[in-house]
Coordinates of C-alpha atoms and ligand atoms in Angstrom, one line a residue:
M1 CA -65.3 155.1 133.6
S2 CA -67.4 154.2 136.7
F3 CA -66.9 155.2 140.3
F4 CA -68.2 154.6 143.8
I5 CA -68.1 157.1 146.6
K6 CA -67.9 155.3 149.9
R7 CA -68.7 158.3 152.0
L8 CA -70.1 161.5 150.4
S9 CA -70.3 164.7 152.5
I10 CA -72.7 167.5 151.6
I11 CA -72.0 170.7 153.4
G12 CA -75.3 172.7 153.1
I13 CA -77.9 170.0 152.5
G14 CA -80.6 171.8 150.5
L15 CA -82.1 171.7 147.1
I16 CA -78.8 171.5 145.2
G17 CA -76.8 169.3 147.5
G18 CA -79.8 167.1 148.4
S19 CA -80.7 166.5 144.7
L20 CA -77.1 165.4 143.9
A21 CA -77.1 163.0 146.9
M22 CA -80.4 161.6 145.8
G23 CA -79.4 161.2 142.2
L24 CA -76.2 159.4 143.1
R25 CA -78.0 157.2 145.6
E26 CA -80.6 156.3 143.1
R27 CA -77.9 155.1 140.7
G28 CA -76.1 153.1 143.4
L29 CA -73.0 155.3 143.2
V30 CA -72.7 156.2 146.8
G31 CA -72.4 154.3 150.1
E32 CA -73.0 156.6 153.0
V33 CA -74.2 160.3 152.8
V34 CA -73.4 162.7 155.6
G35 CA -75.3 166.0 155.5
V36 CA -74.3 169.3 157.2
A37 CA -76.7 172.1 158.0
R38 CA -77.0 174.7 160.8
R39 CA -80.6 173.8 161.8
Q40 CA -81.8 170.5 163.3
S41 CA -85.0 170.8 161.4
T42 CA -83.1 170.7 158.1
L43 CA -81.2 167.6 159.1
K44 CA -84.4 166.0 160.4
T45 CA -86.1 166.5 157.0
A46 CA -83.1 165.2 155.1
L47 CA -83.0 162.1 157.3
E48 CA -86.7 161.5 157.0
M49 CA -86.5 161.8 153.2
G50 CA -83.6 159.4 153.1
V51 CA -81.4 162.0 151.5
I52 CA -78.7 161.5 154.1
D53 CA -77.7 158.7 156.5
H54 CA -76.2 161.0 159.2
G55 CA -76.6 164.7 159.9
T56 CA -74.5 167.1 161.9
A57 CA -74.1 170.8 162.4
S58 CA -70.3 170.5 162.4
A59 CA -68.7 170.7 159.0
R60 CA -65.4 169.4 160.5
E61 CA -67.2 166.3 161.7
G62 CA -69.2 166.1 158.5
V63 CA -66.1 165.7 156.2
E64 CA -64.4 163.1 158.3
G65 CA -63.7 160.0 156.2
A66 CA -65.3 161.5 153.1
S67 CA -63.6 161.0 149.8
F68 CA -65.9 163.5 148.0
V69 CA -67.3 166.7 149.5
L70 CA -69.8 169.0 147.9
V71 CA -70.2 172.5 149.4
S72 CA -73.7 173.7 148.6
T73 CA -74.4 176.4 151.2
P74 CA -75.4 179.9 150.0
V75 CA -72.4 181.5 148.3
S76 CA -71.3 183.8 151.2
A77 CA -70.8 180.7 153.4
I78 CA -68.7 178.5 150.9
A79 CA -65.2 179.9 151.5
P80 CA -65.6 180.2 155.3
A81 CA -67.0 176.6 155.5
V82 CA -64.1 175.3 153.4
R83 CA -61.5 177.1 155.6
D84 CA -63.2 175.7 158.7
F85 CA -63.3 172.0 157.6
A86 CA -60.1 171.9 155.5
G87 CA -58.0 170.6 158.5
S88 CA -60.4 167.7 159.0
L89 CA -60.3 166.4 155.4
E90 CA -59.1 162.8 154.6
K91 CA -55.9 162.7 152.5
G92 CA -56.9 162.4 148.8
A93 CA -60.4 164.0 149.4
V94 CA -61.9 165.9 146.4
V95 CA -63.9 169.0 147.3
T96 CA -66.1 170.9 145.0
D97 CA -68.8 173.5 145.3
A98 CA -72.1 174.5 143.6
G99 CA -71.9 178.2 144.1
S100 CA -73.5 180.5 141.5
V101 CA -70.4 182.8 141.7
K102 CA -66.9 181.5 141.2
G103 CA -64.0 183.9 141.0
E104 CA -63.2 184.8 144.6
I105 CA -64.7 181.6 145.9
V106 CA -62.4 179.4 143.8
R107 CA -59.3 181.4 144.8
A108 CA -60.2 181.2 148.5
C109 CA -61.0 177.5 148.4
E110 CA -57.9 176.5 146.5
E111 CA -55.9 178.5 149.0
A112 CA -57.5 176.6 151.9
M113 CA -56.8 173.1 150.6
P114 CA -54.2 171.2 152.7
E115 CA -51.5 169.1 151.0
G116 CA -53.0 166.0 149.2
C117 CA -56.6 167.4 149.0
Y118 CA -58.1 168.9 145.9
F119 CA -60.6 171.6 145.1
V120 CA -62.5 172.0 141.8
G121 CA -65.0 174.8 141.4
G122 CA -68.4 173.9 140.0
H123 CA -71.8 175.4 139.2
P124 CA -74.7 173.2 138.1
I125 CA -77.0 175.2 135.8
A126 CA -80.2 173.7 137.2
G127 CA -82.6 174.6 139.9
R128 CA -86.0 176.0 140.6
E129 CA -87.6 178.8 142.6
H130 CA -88.1 176.6 145.7
S131 CA -85.2 176.0 148.0
G132 CA -84.5 173.8 151.0
V133 CA -83.9 170.0 151.2
A134 CA -87.7 169.3 151.0
A135 CA -87.6 170.6 147.4
A136 CA -84.8 168.2 146.4
F137 CA -85.4 165.5 143.9
P138 CA -83.1 162.9 142.2
S139 CA -83.7 163.9 138.5
L140 CA -82.9 167.6 139.0
Y141 CA -79.8 167.4 136.9
E142 CA -81.0 165.3 134.0
G143 CA -80.5 167.2 130.8
S144 CA -78.8 170.1 132.6
R145 CA -75.3 171.6 132.1
T146 CA -72.7 172.0 134.9
I147 CA -69.9 174.5 134.5
L148 CA -66.6 173.5 136.1
T149 CA -64.0 176.2 136.6
P150 CA -60.5 174.7 136.7
T151 CA -57.4 176.9 137.1
E152 CA -53.7 176.3 136.7
K153 CA -53.8 174.8 140.3
T154 CA -56.4 172.2 139.4
V155 CA -55.2 168.6 139.5
S156 CA -56.5 166.6 136.5
H157 CA -57.6 163.5 138.4
A158 CA -59.7 165.7 140.7
L159 CA -61.3 167.5 137.8
E160 CA -62.0 164.1 136.2
R161 CA -63.7 162.9 139.4
V162 CA -66.0 165.9 139.6
R163 CA -66.8 165.6 136.0
L164 CA -67.8 162.0 136.4
V165 CA -70.0 162.7 139.4
W166 CA -72.1 165.4 137.6
E167 CA -72.2 163.4 134.4
A168 CA -73.5 160.4 136.4
V169 CA -76.6 162.3 137.4
G170 CA -77.3 163.4 133.8
S171 CA -75.5 166.7 133.5
Q172 CA -73.2 167.8 130.6
I173 CA -70.0 169.4 131.5
E174 CA -68.6 172.8 130.3
E175 CA -65.3 174.2 131.5
M176 CA -64.8 178.0 132.0
D177 CA -62.3 180.3 133.7
P178 CA -63.8 181.3 137.1
D179 CA -63.9 185.1 136.3
H180 CA -65.2 184.5 132.9
H181 CA -68.0 182.4 134.4
D182 CA -69.0 185.3 136.6
S183 CA -69.3 187.7 133.6
V184 CA -71.3 185.2 131.6
L185 CA -73.7 184.4 134.5
A186 CA -74.1 188.1 135.3
A187 CA -75.6 188.5 131.8
T188 CA -77.6 185.3 131.5
S189 CA -78.9 184.8 135.0
H190 CA -78.1 187.6 137.4
L191 CA -79.4 190.5 135.3
P192 CA -82.7 188.8 134.5
H193 CA -83.3 187.9 138.2
L194 CA -82.7 191.5 139.3
M195 CA -85.0 192.7 136.6
A196 CA -87.8 190.4 137.7
Y197 CA -87.4 191.4 141.3
N198 CA -87.4 195.1 140.3
V199 CA -90.5 194.8 138.1
V200 CA -92.5 193.3 140.9
N201 CA -91.3 196.0 143.3
T202 CA -92.1 198.8 140.8
L203 CA -95.6 197.5 140.5
S204 CA -96.1 197.0 144.2
D205 CA -95.0 200.6 144.9
L206 CA -97.8 202.0 142.8
E207 CA -100.5 203.9 144.7
G208 CA -103.1 201.8 146.5
H209 CA -106.0 201.5 144.0
L210 CA -103.8 201.3 140.9
R211 CA -101.7 198.6 142.5
Q212 CA -104.7 196.5 143.4
E213 CA -105.9 196.7 139.8
V214 CA -102.5 195.9 138.3
F215 CA -102.2 192.7 140.3
R216 CA -105.8 191.8 139.8
Y217 CA -105.4 191.9 136.0
A218 CA -101.9 190.6 135.9
A219 CA -102.0 188.1 133.0
S220 CA -99.8 185.2 132.1
G221 CA -97.2 187.5 130.6
F222 CA -96.6 189.0 134.0
R223 CA -96.5 185.5 135.6
D224 CA -93.9 184.3 133.0
F225 CA -91.8 187.3 133.3
T226 CA -91.7 187.5 137.1
R227 CA -91.6 183.7 137.9
I228 CA -87.9 184.0 139.0
A229 CA -88.8 186.8 141.4
S230 CA -90.0 184.0 143.7
S231 CA -86.4 182.8 144.1
D232 CA -84.7 182.7 147.5
P233 CA -83.8 186.3 148.7
T234 CA -80.9 185.0 150.8
M235 CA -79.3 183.4 147.8
W236 CA -79.8 186.5 145.6
R237 CA -78.5 188.8 148.2
D238 CA -75.3 186.7 148.4
I239 CA -75.0 186.5 144.6
C240 CA -75.2 190.3 144.3
L241 CA -72.6 190.7 147.0
E242 CA -70.2 188.2 145.6
N243 CA -70.5 189.2 141.9
R244 CA -70.7 192.9 142.4
T245 CA -68.5 194.1 139.6
A246 CA -69.9 192.0 136.8
I247 CA -73.5 192.7 137.9
V248 CA -73.0 196.4 138.1
D249 CA -71.5 196.4 134.7
M250 CA -74.5 194.5 133.3
L251 CA -77.0 196.8 135.1
G252 CA -75.2 199.8 133.6
R253 CA -75.6 198.4 130.1
F254 CA -79.2 197.6 130.7
R255 CA -79.8 201.1 132.1
D256 CA -78.3 202.7 128.9
D257 CA -80.7 200.6 126.8
L258 CA -83.6 201.5 129.0
D259 CA -82.8 205.2 128.7
K260 CA -82.8 204.9 124.9
L261 CA -86.1 203.0 125.0
T262 CA -87.6 205.7 127.2
Q263 CA -86.5 208.4 124.8
R264 CA -88.0 206.6 121.9
V265 CA -91.3 206.2 123.7
E266 CA -91.3 209.9 124.7
Q267 CA -90.6 211.0 121.2
G268 CA -93.2 208.7 119.8
D269 CA -90.5 207.4 117.4
S270 CA -92.5 204.7 115.6
D271 CA -89.7 203.4 113.3
A272 CA -87.2 203.2 116.1
L273 CA -89.6 201.4 118.4
F274 CA -90.5 198.9 115.7
G275 CA -86.7 198.4 115.1
I276 CA -86.0 197.8 118.8
F277 CA -88.8 195.2 119.2
A278 CA -88.1 193.5 115.8
R279 CA -84.4 193.1 116.6
S280 CA -85.2 191.7 120.0
K281 CA -87.8 189.3 118.7
G282 CA -85.4 188.1 116.0
T283 CA -82.7 187.4 118.5
R284 CA -84.9 185.5 120.9
D285 CA -86.5 183.4 118.1
R286 CA -83.0 182.5 116.9
I287 CA -81.8 181.5 120.3
L288 CA -84.8 179.3 120.9
Q289 CA -84.4 177.8 117.4
D290 CA -80.7 177.0 118.2
Q291 CA -81.7 175.4 121.5
M292 CA -84.2 173.1 119.8
V293 CA -81.3 171.9 117.6
A294 CA -78.9 171.7 120.5
P295 CA -81.0 171.3 123.7
H296 CA -78.0 171.8 126.0
T297 CA -77.2 175.3 124.8
P298 CA -76.2 177.2 128.0
A299 CA -78.7 180.0 128.0
D300 CA -81.0 178.8 130.8
G301 CA -80.2 181.6 133.1
D302 CA -83.7 181.5 134.4
K303 CA -83.1 178.0 135.7
D304 CA -79.9 178.9 137.3
K305 CA -79.4 180.6 140.7
Ligands
NAP1 P1 -80.8 175.9 149.8 O1 -81.9 174.9 149.3 O2 -81.2 177.0 150.6 O3 -79.8 175.0 150.6 C1 -78.7 175.5 151.3 C2 -78.5 174.7 152.5 O4 -77.3 175.1 153.2 C3 -79.7 174.8 153.5 O5 -80.2 173.5 153.7 C4 -79.1 175.4 154.8 O6 -79.6 174.7 155.9 C5 -77.6 175.1 154.6 N1 -76.7 176.2 155.1 C6 -76.9 177.5 155.0 N2 -75.8 178.1 155.6 C7 -75.0 177.1 156.0 C8 -73.7 177.1 156.7 N3 -73.1 178.3 157.0 N4 -73.2 175.9 157.0 C9 -73.8 174.8 156.7 N5 -75.0 174.7 156.1 C10 -75.6 175.9 155.7 O7 -80.0 176.5 148.6 P2 -79.7 175.8 147.2 O8 -80.7 176.3 146.2 O9 -79.5 174.4 147.3 O10 -78.4 176.5 146.8 C11 -77.1 176.1 147.3 C12 -76.0 176.7 146.5 O11 -76.1 176.3 145.2 C13 -75.9 178.2 146.5 O12 -74.5 178.5 146.6 C14 -76.4 178.6 145.2 O13 -75.8 179.8 144.7 C15 -76.1 177.4 144.3 N6 -77.0 177.1 143.2 C16 -78.3 177.2 143.4 C17 -79.2 176.9 142.3 C18 -80.7 177.0 142.5 O14 -81.4 177.0 141.6 N7 -81.2 176.9 143.7 C19 -78.7 176.5 141.1 C20 -77.3 176.5 140.9 C21 -76.4 176.7 142.0 P3 -79.7 175.5 157.3 O15 -80.4 176.8 157.1 O16 -80.4 174.6 158.2 O17 -78.3 175.7 157.7

């Protein structure tokens, strides 16, 4: 089924929102794009790149006349933005978001919807370390997955519309309960990001001379492992604040395993160490093998934010 969005509104025109607008425009699926951001410099860049046709700092003004609204601000700003602009929505408007955390956000946004407007939670599992609209590009979602998080309040035609939009830019849809989404992402994406940030900090806290040597000789393994530590600090602060419970649970599990590993190293327990590494290698090899058979398998936490 095809569709055409006469006026698309993107609240938080950055990497994620900008890339969706560009992807839809490239496919001729959108008429006018209105972008909302706090800074004039963001709007200027979005206009110069041709990502948006109009820019404003007012979300209320930005959603006027829009039939489809994507909220792609950092997660802490999603629910406040939706509450702020809800009263200015056109009747029939479908609102979705791109936040990396879903539970509380979905509940708050559903609650804020006026009669005749529809909210559907979403999370595109696609991204990169760079943020801001200047990093946006139209093919970002090709070959990706997008998780939609309908609830018993979700209206089926709105869910269908959001599904069609993401599919149109090349993403495959999965559906998940919002709280379950947060547990899954805490494991596949949030834990690895926190580990990468922490490894870099542990090394940079080493005493002067040793630290310099460590970074001088950092090989490609270090670069691979810590790539995601270049991600946007604002976004990751917000994710930690919004998904606290699931993240703390995952960190606890990780800490238990790290304690066991530390013990084995201390004890010089060769068999146990070999067992730990062999089991881990086996698991990783199997996951990669499965992904080669089914390239959309949702384990790309490193691409998600
Ligand atoms: P981004 O590139 O930094 O874009 C966010 C945009 O929102 C910025 O242009 C910012 O511009 C604007 N903004 C910030 N606060 C705002 C507010 N209160 N009202 C209106 N606009 C505001 O971030 P992103 O990477 O696109 O991420 C956006 C959302 O997608 C986040 O919720 C994130 O969790 C989610 N997500 C990200 C990725 C990823 O890989 N990056 C992947 C999946 C999902 P101003 O500073 O000028 O306001």
